[in-house]
PDB file of C-alpha atoms in Angstrom:
ATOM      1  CA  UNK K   1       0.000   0.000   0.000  1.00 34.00           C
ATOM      2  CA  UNK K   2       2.753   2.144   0.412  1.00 33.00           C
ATOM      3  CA  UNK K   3       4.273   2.256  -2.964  1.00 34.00           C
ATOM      4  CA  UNK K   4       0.677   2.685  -4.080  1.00 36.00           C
ATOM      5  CA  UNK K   5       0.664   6.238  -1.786  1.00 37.00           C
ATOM      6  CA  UNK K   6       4.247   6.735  -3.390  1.00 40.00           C
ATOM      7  CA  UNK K   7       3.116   6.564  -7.209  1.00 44.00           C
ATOM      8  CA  UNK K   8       0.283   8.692  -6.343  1.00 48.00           C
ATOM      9  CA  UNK K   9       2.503  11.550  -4.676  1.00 54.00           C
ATOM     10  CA  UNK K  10       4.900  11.634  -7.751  1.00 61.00           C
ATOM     11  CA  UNK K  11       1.933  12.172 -10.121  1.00 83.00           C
ATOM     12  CA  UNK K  12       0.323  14.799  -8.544  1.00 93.00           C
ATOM     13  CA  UNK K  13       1.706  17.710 -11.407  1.00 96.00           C
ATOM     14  CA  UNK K  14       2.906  17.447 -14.886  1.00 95.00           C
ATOM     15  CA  UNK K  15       4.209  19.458 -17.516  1.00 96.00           C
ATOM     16  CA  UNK K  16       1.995  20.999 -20.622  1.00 96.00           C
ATOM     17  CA  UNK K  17       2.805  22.158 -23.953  1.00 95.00           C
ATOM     18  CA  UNK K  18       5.859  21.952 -26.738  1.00 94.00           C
ATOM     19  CA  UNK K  19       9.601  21.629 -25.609  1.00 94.00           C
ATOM     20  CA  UNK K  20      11.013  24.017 -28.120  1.00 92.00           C
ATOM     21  CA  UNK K  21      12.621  27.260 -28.236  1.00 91.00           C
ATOM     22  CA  UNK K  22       9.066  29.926 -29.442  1.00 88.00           C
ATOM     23  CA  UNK K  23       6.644  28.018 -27.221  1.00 93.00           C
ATOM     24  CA  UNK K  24       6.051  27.639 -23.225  1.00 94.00           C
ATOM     25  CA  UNK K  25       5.606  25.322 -20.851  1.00 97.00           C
ATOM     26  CA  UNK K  26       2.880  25.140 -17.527  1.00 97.00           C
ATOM     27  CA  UNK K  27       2.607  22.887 -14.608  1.00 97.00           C
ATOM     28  CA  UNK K  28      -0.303  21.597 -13.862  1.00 96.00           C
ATOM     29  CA  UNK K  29      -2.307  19.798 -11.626  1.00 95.00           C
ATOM     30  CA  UNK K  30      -3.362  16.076 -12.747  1.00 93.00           C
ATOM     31  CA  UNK K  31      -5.025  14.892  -9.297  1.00 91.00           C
ATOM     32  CA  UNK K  32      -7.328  15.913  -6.952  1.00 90.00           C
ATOM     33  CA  UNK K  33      -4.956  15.652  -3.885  1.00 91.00           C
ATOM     34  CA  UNK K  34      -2.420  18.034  -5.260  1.00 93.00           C
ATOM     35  CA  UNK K  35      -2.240  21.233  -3.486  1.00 93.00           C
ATOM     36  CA  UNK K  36      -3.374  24.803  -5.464  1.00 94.00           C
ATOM     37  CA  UNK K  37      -0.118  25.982  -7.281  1.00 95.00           C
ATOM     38  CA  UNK K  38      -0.552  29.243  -6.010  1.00 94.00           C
ATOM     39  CA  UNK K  39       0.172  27.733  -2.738  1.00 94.00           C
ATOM     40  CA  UNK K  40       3.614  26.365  -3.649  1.00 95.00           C
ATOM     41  CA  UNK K  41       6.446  27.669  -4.683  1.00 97.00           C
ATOM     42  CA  UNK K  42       8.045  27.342  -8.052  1.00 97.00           C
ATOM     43  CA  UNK K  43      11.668  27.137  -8.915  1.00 98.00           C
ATOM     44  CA  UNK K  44      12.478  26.524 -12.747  1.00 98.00           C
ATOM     45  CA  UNK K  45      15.658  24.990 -13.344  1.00 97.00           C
ATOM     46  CA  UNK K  46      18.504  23.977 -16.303  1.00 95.00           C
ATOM     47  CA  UNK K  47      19.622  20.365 -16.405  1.00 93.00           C
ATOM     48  CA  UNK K  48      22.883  20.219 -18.441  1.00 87.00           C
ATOM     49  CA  UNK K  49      22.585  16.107 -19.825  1.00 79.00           C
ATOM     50  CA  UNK K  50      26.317  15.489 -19.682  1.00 81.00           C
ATOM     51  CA  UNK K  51      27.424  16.825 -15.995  1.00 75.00           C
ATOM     52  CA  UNK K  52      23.645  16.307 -14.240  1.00 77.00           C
ATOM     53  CA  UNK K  53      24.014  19.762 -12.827  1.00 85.00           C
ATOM     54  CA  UNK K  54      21.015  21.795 -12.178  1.00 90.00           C
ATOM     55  CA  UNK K  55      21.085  25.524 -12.901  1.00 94.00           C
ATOM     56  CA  UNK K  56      19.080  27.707 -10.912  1.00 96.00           C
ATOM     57  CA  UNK K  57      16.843  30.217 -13.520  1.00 96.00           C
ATOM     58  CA  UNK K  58      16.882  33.320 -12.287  1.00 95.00           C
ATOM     59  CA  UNK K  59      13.127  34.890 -11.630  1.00 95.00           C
ATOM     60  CA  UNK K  60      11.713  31.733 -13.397  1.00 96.00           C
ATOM     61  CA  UNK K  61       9.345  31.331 -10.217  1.00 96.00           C
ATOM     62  CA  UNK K  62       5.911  30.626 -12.081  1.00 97.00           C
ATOM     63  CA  UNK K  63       3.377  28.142 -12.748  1.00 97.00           C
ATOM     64  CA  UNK K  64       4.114  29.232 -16.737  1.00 97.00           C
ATOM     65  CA  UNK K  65       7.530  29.271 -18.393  1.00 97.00           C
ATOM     66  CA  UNK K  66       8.713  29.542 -21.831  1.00 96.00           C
ATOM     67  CA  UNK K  67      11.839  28.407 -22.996  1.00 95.00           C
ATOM     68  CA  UNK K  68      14.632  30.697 -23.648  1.00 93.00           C
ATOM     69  CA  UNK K  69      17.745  30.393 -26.104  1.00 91.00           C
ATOM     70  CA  UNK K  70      20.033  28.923 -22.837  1.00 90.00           C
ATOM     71  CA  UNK K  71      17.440  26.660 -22.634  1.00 94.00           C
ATOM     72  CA  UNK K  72      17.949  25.087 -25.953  1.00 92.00           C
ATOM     73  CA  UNK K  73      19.447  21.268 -25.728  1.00 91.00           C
ATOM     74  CA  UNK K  74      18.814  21.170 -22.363  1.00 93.00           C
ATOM     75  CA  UNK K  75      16.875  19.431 -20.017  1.00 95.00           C
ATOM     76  CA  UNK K  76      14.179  22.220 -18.074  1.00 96.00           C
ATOM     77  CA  UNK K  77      13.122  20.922 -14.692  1.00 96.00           C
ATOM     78  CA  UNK K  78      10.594  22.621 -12.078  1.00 97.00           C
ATOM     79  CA  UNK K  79      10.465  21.742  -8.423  1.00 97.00           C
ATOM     80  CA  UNK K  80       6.979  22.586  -6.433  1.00 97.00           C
ATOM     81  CA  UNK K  81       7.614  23.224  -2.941  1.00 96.00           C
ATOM     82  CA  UNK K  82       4.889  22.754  -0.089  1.00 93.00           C
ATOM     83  CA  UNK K  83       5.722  23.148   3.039  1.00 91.00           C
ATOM     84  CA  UNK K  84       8.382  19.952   3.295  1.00 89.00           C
ATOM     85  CA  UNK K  85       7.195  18.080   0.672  1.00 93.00           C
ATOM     86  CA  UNK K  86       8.798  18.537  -3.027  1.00 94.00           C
ATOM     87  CA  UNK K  87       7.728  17.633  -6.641  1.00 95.00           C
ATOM     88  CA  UNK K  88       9.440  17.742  -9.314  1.00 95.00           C
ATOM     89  CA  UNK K  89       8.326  17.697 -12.771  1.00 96.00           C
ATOM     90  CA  UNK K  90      10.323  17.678 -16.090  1.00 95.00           C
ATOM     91  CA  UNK K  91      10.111  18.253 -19.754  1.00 96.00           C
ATOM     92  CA  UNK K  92      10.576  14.528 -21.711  1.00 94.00           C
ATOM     93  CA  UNK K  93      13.698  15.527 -23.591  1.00 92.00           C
ATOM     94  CA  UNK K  94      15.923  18.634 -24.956  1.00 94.00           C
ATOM     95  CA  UNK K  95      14.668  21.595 -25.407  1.00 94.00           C
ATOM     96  CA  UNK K  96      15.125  22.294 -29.866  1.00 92.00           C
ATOM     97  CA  UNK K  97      15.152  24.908 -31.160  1.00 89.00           C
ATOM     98  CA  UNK K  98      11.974  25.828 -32.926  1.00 72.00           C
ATOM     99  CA  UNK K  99      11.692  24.649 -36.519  1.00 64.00           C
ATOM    100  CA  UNK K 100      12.627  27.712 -38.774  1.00 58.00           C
ATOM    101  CA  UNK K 101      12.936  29.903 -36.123  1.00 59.00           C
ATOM    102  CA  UNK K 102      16.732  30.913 -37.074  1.00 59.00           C
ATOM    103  CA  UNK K 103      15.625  31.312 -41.029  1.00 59.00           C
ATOM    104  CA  UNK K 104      12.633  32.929 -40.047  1.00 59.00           C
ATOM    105  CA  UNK K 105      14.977  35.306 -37.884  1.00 59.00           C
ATOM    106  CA  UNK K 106      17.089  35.739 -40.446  1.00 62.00           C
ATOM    107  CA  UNK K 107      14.787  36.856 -43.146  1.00 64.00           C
ATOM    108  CA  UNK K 108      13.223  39.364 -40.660  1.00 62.00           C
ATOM    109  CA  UNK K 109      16.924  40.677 -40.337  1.00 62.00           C
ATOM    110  CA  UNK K 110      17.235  40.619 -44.262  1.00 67.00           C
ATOM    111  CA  UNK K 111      13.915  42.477 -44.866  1.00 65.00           C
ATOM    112  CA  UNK K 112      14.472  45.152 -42.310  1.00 57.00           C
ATOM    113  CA  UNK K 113      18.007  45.668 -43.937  1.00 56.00           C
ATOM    114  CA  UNK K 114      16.301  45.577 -47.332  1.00 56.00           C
ATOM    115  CA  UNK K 115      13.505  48.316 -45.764  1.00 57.00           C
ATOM    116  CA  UNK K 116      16.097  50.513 -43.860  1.00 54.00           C
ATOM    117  CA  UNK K 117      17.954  50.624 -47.246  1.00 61.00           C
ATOM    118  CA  UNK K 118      15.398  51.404 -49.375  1.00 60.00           C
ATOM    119  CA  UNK K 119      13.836  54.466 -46.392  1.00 57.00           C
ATOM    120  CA  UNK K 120      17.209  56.132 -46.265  1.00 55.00           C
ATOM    121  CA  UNK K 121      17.448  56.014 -50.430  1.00 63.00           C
ATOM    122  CA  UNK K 122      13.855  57.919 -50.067  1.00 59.00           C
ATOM    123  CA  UNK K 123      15.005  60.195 -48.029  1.00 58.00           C
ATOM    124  CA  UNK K 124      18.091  60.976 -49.842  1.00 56.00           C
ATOM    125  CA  UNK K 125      15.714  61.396 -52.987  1.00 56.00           C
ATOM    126  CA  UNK K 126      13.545  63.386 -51.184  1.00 51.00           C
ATOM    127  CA  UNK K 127      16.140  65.735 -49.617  1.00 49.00           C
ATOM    128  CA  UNK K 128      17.614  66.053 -53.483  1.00 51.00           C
ATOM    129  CA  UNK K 129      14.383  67.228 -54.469  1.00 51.00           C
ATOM    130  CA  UNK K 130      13.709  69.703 -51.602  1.00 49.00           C
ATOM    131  CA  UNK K 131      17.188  70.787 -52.151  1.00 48.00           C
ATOM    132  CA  UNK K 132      16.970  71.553 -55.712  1.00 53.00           C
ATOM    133  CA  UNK K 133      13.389  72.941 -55.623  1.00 51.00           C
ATOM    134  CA  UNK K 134      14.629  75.309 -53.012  1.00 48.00           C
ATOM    135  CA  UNK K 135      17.765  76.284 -55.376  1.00 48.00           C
ATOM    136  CA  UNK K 136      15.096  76.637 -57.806  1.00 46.00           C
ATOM    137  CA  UNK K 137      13.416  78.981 -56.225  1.00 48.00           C
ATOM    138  CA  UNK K 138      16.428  80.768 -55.116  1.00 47.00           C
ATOM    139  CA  UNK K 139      17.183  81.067 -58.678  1.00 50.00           C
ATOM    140  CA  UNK K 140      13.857  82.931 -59.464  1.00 47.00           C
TER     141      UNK K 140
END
C-alpha cells in the first residue's frame, strides 16, 4: 500500500505544452490531492545532460515558463515546494530549437536591412528634391 501512496505523490503535477525554443511550458495539476499551485512555490531549473548539474533560472518562479535560447538542448526541470514536501516535474527531452525559427529570424533581419535601405534612399531622394526645388526657387 505504500508504494501505491508513493506513485500517487509523484503524479500529482505534470508538464503541458511543446519543448522548443518559441513556445512555453505550464505545470499543472493532474489529481485531486495536489495542493493549489498558487500555494507552492516554483523554482524553474537547467539540467545540463552530460554533468547532471542543475542551474538555478533566475526569476523563473511561475506556474508558466517559456523556454529561452540557454534553454535550448537542455533538459528544463521545475520543483513545487509545499511546506516539506517537493515535486518535481520535467520536460521529456531537450529543449530544440523551434523549426525555422533561425531562417525565419534571419529573413526578418534581411527584410528590415532591405527596408532601412530602401527608407534612407527615399530620403536621400527626397532631400535632393527639396534641395533643388529650393535652389530653384532661389534662382527665381
Amino acid at each position: 500500500m505504500k508504494k501505491k501512496e508513493e506513485d500517487d505523490m509523484s503524479n500529482l503535477y505534470e508538464l503541458d505544452g511543446q519543448e522548443l525554443l518559441g513556445s512555453y511550458l505550464r505545470i499543472q495539476k493532474c489529481s485531486d490531492k495536489a495542493a493549489e499551485l498558487s500555494e507552492c512555490f516554483i523554482q524553474w531549473y537547467r539540467v545540463t545532460l552530460d554533468t547532471v548539474k542543475w542551474e538555478l533560472i533566475s526569476g523563473a518562479t511561475k506556474s508558466v515558463y517559456a523556454p529561452e535560447p540557454f534553454d535550448v538542448g537542455r533538459i528544463l526541470q521545475a520543483e513545487i515546494t509545499l511546506n516539506s514536501e517537493k515535486f518535481i516535474v520535467s520536460t521529456t527531452g531537450p529543449i530544440d530549437p523551434a523549426a525555422g525559427l533561425g531562417s525565419y529570424v534571419e529573413a526578418l533581419v534581411r527584410r528590415h536591412d532591405t527596408e532601412f535601405n530602401e527608407a534612407k534612399q527615399q530620403i536621400k531622394m527626397k532631400a535632393l528634391i527639396l534641395v533643388g526645388g529650393f535652389g530653384t526657387r532661389l534662382r527665381h
